[in-house]
Short mmCIF file of C-alpha atoms in Angstrom, two decimals:
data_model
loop_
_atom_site.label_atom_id
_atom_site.label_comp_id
_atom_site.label_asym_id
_atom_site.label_seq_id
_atom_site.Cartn_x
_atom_site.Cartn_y
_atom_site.Cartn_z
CA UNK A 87 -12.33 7.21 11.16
CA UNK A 88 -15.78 5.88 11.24
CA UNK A 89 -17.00 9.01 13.99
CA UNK A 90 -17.09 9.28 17.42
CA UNK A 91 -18.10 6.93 19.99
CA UNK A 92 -21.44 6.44 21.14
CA UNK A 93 -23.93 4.39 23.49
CA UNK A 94 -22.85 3.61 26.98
CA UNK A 95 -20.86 0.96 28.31
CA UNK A 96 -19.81 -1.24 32.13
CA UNK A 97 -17.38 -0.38 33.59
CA UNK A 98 -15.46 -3.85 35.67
CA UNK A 99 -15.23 -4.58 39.83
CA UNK A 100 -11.29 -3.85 39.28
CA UNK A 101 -12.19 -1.17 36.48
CA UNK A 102 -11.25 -1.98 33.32
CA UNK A 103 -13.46 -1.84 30.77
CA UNK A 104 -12.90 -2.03 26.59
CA UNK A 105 -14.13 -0.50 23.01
CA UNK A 106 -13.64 -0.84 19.26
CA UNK A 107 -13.15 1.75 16.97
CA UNK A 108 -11.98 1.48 13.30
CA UNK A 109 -9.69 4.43 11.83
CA UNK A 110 -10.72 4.34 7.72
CA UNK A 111 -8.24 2.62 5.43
CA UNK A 112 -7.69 5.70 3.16
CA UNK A 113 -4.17 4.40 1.49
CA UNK A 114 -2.67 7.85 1.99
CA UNK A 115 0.56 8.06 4.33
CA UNK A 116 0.18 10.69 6.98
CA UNK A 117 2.85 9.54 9.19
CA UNK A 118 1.67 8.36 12.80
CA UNK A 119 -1.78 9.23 14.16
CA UNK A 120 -2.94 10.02 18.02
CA UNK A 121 -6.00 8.64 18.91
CA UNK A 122 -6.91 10.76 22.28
CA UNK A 123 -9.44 8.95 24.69
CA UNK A 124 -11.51 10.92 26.75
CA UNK A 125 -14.14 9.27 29.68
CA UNK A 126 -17.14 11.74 30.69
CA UNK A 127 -20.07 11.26 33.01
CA UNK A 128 -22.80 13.00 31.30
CA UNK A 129 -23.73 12.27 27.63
CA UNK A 130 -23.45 15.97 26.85
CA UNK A 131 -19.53 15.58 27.50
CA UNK A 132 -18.91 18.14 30.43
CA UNK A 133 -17.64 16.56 33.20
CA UNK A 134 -14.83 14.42 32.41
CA UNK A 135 -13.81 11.30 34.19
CA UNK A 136 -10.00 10.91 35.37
CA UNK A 137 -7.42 11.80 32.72
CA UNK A 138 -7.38 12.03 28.59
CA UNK A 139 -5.22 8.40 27.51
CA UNK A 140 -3.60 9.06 24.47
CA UNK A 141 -2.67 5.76 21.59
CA UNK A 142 -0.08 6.56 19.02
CA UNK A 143 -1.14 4.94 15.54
CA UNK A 144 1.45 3.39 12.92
CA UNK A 145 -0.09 4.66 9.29
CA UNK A 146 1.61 1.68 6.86
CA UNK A 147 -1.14 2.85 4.21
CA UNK A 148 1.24 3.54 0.65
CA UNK A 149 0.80 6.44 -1.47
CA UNK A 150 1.46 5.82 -5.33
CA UNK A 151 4.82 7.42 -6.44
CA UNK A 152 6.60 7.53 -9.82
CA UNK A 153 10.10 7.22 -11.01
CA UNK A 154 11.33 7.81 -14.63
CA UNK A 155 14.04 4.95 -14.11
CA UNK A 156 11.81 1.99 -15.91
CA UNK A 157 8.20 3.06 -14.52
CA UNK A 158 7.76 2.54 -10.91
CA UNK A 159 3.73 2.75 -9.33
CA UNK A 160 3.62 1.73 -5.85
CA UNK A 161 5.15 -1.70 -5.48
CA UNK A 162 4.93 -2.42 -9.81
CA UNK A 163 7.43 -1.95 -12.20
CA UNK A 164 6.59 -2.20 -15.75
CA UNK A 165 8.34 -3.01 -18.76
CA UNK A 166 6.86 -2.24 -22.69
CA UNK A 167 4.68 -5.97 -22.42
CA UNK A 168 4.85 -7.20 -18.41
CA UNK A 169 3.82 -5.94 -15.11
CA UNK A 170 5.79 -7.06 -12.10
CA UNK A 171 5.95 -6.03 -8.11
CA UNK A 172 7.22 -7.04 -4.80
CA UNK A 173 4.91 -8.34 -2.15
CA UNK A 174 5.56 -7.72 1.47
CA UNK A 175 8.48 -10.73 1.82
CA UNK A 176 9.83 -9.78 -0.69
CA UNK A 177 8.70 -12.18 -3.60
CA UNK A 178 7.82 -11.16 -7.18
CA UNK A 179 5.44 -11.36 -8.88
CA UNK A 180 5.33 -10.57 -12.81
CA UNK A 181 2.47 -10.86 -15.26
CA UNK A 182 1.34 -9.68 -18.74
CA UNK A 183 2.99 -11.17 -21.94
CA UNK A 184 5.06 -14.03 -20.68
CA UNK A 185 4.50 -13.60 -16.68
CA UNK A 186 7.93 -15.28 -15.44
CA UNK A 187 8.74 -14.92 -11.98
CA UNK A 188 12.05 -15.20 -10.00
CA UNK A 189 11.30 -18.28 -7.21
CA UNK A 190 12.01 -17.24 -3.85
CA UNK A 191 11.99 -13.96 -1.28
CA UNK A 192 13.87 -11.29 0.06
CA UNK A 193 14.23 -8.65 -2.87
CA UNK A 194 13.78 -4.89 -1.93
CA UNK A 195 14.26 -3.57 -5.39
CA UNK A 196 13.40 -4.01 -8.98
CA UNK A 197 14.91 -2.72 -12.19
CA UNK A 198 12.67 -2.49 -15.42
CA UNK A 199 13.30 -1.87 -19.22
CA UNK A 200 11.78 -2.25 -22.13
CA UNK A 201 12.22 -6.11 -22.62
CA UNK A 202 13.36 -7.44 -19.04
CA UNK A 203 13.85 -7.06 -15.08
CA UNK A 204 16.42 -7.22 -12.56
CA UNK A 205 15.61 -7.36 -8.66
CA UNK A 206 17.89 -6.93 -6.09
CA UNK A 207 18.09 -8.75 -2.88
CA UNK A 208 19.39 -6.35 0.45
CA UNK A 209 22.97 -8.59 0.09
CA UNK A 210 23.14 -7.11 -3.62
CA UNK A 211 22.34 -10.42 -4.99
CA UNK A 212 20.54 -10.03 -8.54
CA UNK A 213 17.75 -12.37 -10.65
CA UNK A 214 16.81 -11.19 -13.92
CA UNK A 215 13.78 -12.42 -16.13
CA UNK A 216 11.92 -11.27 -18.83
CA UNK A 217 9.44 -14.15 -21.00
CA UNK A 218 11.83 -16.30 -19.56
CA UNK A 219 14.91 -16.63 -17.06
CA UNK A 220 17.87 -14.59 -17.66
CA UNK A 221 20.96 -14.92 -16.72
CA UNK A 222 22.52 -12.19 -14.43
CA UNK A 223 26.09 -12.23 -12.25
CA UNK A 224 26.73 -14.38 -9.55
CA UNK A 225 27.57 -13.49 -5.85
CA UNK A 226 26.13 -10.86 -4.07
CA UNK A 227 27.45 -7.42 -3.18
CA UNK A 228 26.16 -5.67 -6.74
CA UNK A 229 25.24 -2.16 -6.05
CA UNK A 230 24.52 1.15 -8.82
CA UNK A 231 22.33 -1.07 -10.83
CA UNK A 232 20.74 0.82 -14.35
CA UNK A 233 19.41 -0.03 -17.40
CA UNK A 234 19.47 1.44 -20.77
CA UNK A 235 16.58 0.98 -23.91
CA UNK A 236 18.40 -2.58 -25.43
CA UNK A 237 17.20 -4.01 -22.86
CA UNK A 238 20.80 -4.82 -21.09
CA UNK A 239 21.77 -3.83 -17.03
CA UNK A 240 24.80 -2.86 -15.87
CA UNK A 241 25.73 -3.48 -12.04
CA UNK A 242 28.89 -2.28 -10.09
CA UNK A 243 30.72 -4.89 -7.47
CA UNK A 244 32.14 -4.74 -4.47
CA UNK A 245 35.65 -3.79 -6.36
CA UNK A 246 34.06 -1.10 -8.19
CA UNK A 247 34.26 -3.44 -11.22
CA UNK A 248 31.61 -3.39 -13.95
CA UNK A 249 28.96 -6.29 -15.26
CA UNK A 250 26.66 -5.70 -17.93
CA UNK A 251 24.21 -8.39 -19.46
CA UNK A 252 21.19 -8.57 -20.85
CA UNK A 253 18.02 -10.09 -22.32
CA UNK A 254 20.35 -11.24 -25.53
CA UNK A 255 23.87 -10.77 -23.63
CA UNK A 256 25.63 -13.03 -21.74
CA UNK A 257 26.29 -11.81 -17.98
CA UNK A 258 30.30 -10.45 -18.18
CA UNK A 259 32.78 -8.14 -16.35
CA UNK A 260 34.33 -4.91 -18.47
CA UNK A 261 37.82 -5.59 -19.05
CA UNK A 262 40.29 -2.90 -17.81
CA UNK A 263 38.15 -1.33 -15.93
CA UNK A 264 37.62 -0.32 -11.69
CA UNK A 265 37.00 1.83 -8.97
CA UNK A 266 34.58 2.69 -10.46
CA UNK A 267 31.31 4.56 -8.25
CA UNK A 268 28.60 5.09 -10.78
CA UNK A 269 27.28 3.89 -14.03
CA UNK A 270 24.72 6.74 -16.78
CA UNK A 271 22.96 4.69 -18.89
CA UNK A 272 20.96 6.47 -22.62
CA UNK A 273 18.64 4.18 -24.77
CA UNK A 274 21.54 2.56 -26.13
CA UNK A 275 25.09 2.50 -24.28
CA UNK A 276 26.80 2.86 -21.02
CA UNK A 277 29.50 4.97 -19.24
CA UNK A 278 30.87 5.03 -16.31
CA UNK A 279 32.29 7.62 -13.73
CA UNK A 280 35.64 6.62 -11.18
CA UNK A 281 36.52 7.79 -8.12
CA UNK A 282 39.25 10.24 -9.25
CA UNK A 283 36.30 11.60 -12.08
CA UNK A 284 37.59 9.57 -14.95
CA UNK A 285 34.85 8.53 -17.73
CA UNK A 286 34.76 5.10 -19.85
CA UNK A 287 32.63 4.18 -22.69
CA UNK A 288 32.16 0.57 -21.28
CA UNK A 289 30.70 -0.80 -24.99
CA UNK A 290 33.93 1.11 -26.04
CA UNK A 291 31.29 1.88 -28.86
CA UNK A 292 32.03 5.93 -28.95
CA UNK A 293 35.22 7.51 -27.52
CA UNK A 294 34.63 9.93 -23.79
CA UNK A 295 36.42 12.52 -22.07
CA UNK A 296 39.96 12.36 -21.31
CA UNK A 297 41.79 13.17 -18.03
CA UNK A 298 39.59 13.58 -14.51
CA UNK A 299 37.66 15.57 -12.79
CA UNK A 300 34.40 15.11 -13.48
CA UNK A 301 31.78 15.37 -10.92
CA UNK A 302 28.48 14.43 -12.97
CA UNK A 303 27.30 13.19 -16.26
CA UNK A 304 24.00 13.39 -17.87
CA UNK A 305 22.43 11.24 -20.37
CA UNK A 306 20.08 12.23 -23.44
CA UNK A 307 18.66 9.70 -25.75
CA UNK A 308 22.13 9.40 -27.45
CA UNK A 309 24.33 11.17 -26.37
CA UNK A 310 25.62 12.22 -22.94
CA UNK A 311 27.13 15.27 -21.41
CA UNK A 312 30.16 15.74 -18.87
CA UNK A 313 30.36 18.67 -16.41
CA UNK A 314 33.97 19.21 -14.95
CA UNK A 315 34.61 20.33 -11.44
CA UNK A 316 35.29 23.99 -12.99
CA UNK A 317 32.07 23.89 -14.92
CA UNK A 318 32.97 23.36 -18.49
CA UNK A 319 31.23 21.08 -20.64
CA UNK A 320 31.91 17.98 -23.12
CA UNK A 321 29.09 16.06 -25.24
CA UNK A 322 29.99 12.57 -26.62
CA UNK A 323 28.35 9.74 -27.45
CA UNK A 324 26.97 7.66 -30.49
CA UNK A 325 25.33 10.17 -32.44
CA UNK A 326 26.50 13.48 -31.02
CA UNK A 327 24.65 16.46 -33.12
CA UNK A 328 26.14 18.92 -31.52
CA UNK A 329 29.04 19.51 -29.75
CA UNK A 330 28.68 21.61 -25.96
CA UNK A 331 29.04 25.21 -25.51
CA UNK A 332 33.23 26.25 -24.64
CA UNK A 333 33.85 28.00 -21.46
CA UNK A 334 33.31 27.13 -17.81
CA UNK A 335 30.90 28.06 -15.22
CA UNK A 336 28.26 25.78 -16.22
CA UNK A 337 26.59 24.35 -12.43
CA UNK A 338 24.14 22.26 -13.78
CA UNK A 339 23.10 20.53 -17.34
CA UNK A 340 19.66 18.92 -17.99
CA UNK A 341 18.57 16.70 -21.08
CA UNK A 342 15.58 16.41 -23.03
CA UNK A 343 15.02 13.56 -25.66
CA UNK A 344 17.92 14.51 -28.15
CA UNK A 345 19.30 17.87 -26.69
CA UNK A 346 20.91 19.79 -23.00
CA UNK A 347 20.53 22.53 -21.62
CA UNK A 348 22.90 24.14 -19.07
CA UNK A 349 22.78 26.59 -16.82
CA UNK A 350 25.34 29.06 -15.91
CA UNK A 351 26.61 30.60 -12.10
CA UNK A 352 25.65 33.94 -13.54
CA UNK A 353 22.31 32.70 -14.41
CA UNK A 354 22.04 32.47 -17.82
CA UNK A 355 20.83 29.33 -19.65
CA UNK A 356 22.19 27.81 -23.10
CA UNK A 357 20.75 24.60 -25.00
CA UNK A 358 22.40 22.39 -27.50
CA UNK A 359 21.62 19.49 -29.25
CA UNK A 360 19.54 19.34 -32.21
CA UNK A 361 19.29 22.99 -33.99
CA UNK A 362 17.84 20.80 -37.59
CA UNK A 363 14.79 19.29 -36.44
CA UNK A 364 11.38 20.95 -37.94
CA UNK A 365 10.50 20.19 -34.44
CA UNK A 366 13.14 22.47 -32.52
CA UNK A 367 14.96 24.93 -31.83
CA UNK A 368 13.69 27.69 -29.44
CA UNK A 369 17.14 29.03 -27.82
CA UNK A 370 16.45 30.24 -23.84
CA UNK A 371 15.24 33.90 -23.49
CA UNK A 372 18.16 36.33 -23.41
CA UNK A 373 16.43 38.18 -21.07
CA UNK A 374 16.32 34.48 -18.53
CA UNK A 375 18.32 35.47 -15.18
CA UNK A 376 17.21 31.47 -13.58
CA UNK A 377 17.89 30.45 -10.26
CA UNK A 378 17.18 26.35 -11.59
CA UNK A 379 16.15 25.00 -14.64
CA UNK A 380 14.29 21.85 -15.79
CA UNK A 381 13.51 19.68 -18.89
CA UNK A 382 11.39 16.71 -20.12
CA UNK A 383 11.67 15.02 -23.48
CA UNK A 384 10.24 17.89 -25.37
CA UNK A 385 11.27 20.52 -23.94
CA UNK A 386 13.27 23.06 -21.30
CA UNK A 387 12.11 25.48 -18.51
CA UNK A 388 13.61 28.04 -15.95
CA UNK A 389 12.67 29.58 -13.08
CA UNK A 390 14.35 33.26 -12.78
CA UNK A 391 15.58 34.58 -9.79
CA UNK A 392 12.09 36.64 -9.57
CA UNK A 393 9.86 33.77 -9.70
CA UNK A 394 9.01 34.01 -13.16
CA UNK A 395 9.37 31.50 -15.47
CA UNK A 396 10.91 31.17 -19.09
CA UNK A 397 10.39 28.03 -21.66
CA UNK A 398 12.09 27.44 -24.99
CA UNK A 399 12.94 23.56 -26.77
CA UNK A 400 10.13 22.00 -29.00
CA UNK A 401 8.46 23.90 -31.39
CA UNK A 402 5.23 22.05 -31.48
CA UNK A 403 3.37 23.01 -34.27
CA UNK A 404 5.13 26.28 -34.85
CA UNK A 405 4.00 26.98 -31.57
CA UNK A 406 5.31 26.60 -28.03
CA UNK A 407 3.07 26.12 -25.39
CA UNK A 408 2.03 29.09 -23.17
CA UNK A 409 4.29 29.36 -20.07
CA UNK A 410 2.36 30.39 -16.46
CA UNK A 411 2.13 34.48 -16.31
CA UNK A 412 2.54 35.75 -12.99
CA UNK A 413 3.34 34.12 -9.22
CA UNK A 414 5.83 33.65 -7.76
CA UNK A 415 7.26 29.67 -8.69
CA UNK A 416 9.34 27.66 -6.48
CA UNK A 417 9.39 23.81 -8.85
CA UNK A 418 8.61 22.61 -12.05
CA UNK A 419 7.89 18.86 -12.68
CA UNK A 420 7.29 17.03 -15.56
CA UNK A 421 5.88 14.20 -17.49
CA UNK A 422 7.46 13.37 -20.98
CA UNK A 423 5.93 16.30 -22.78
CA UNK A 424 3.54 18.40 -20.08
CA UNK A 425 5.61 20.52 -17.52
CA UNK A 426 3.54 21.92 -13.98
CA UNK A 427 4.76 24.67 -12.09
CA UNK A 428 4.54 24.26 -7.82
CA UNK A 429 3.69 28.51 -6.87
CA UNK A 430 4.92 29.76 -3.74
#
């Protein structure tokens, strides 16, 4: 705030009496703030007059955030040429290389890639844009919305049917296809994932998984892999360079830029993906006993049961880099090729 209060002031016949004071503008979110007033009769502060009023403060200061899903700072969303972002009704806003703008309010979300944008109204009714106007589905109730690397969205209705369109495609529905609950996007195809666990290719480009069951599915550059509900593991796709590890008890997979990595109940981790590349392979320490495990385009990282932490993936340069000695870790985060470790 700008300090404590000072001078003197009057105090009214019916006793009232008023003040200013300005609390600093420091765009961080701290949640609500108490402002405590306190009335004394002595400039040292001693003696103090009647009671202590207390003022609960809103904070509606934003802090900067980031999402991997199309980049996501604050209120802007960015796409490989344009900048866009929502104002406070709602209305966009989009500049850079082109700079067209939906007309109109009301949109709480917006959808990047690398050639267009989608926004979402709170009704689940879409505009899309990119240099110019793009056509997107009509009606409202379009939830699950994603995007892969061609540029193209793909948006679930109120049925649980499909849409996919594009900044070259023509908005349409996926034939044969329903109750369906989410949509995994890579740089260049869909799938989706049923109710009952059921995976579609919705391009139809690549055949998936048969039968149900499956609880999650993870997406690499190109190539995606399927967890089942008793932990084994399928990898398919359009250019599959490896096929997943047999056997069950996988809990979790993660993805890097052409390769997965899974990790096991007992704790032991296993990668996949692309064992030809000058670039790669370092397989997980046998010694690894991880509790989680983590990955970013270049690379994978565990966190053992101890606190310790493990790293294998991209051999840059013939030479990984160093992995924190010591402490006890409780997160890793990432960007696309830099991973930071969050100590207990």
């Amino acid at each position: 705030s700008s300090g404590a209060l000072t001078g003197s002031g009057t105090v009214g016949s019916n006793g009232s009496f008023s003040f200013s004071h300005t609390i600093a503008s420091d765009l961080t979110t701290e949640g609500s703030e108490t402002l405590n007033i306190k009335l004394f009769s002595d400039s040292s502060r001693s003696t103090q007059v009647g009671s202590t009023a207390s003022v609960a403060i809103a904070d509606t200061s934003s802090t900067t955030i980031t999402e991997l899903s199309g980049v996501k700072i604050g209120n802007e969303y960015i796409s490989n040429r344009e900048f866009s972002a929502l104002n406070e009704y709602g209305e966009i806003v989009t500049w850079g290389n082109g700079g067209y703008s939906p007309s109109g309010g009301g949109y709480v979300q917006i959808y990047s890639s690398p050639g267009a944008f989608t926004a979402r109204k709170e009704d689940g009714t879409l505009a899309s844009w990119g240099r110019e106007l793009i056509n997107s589905p009509k009606g409202s109730g379009y939830r699950g919305i994603t995007t892969n690397g061609q540029s193209e969205f793909a948006a679930i209705d109120e049925l649980g049917k499909v849409y996919i369109w594009g900044l070259n495609r023509e908005p349409a529905r996926v034939e044969n296809l329903s109750n369906v609950v989410r949509i995994v996007a890579n740089d260049i195809s869909f799938v989706a994932i049923t109710a009952s666990g059921e995976i579609y290719a919705v391009d139809k480009s690549f055949d998936a998984p048969k039968g149900s069951g499956f609880k999650d599915v993870i997406s690499s550059r190109e190539a995606f892999t399927a967890i089942s509900a008793e932990g084994s593991l399928v990898t398919f796709g359009n250019n599959v360079r490896e096929a997943a590890p047999i056997g069950s008890g996988y809990i979790k997979v993660v993805a890097g830029w052409y390769a997965f990595a899974a990790l096991k109940r007992d704790g032991t981790a296993i990668s996949w993906g692309e064992p030809n590349s000058p670039r790669f392979w370092n397989d997980p320490p046998a010694n690894g006993s991880f509790s989680e495990i983590y990955a970013n385009e270049e690379m994978f990282a565990g966190i053992k049961y101890d606190g310790g932490i493990e790293s294998w993936g991209a051999n840059l340069g013939g030479n990984l880099t160093s992995t924190p000695q010591g402490g006890k870790y409780i997160k890793i985060v990432g960007t696309r090729n830099t991973l930071a470790a969050l100590d207990s």
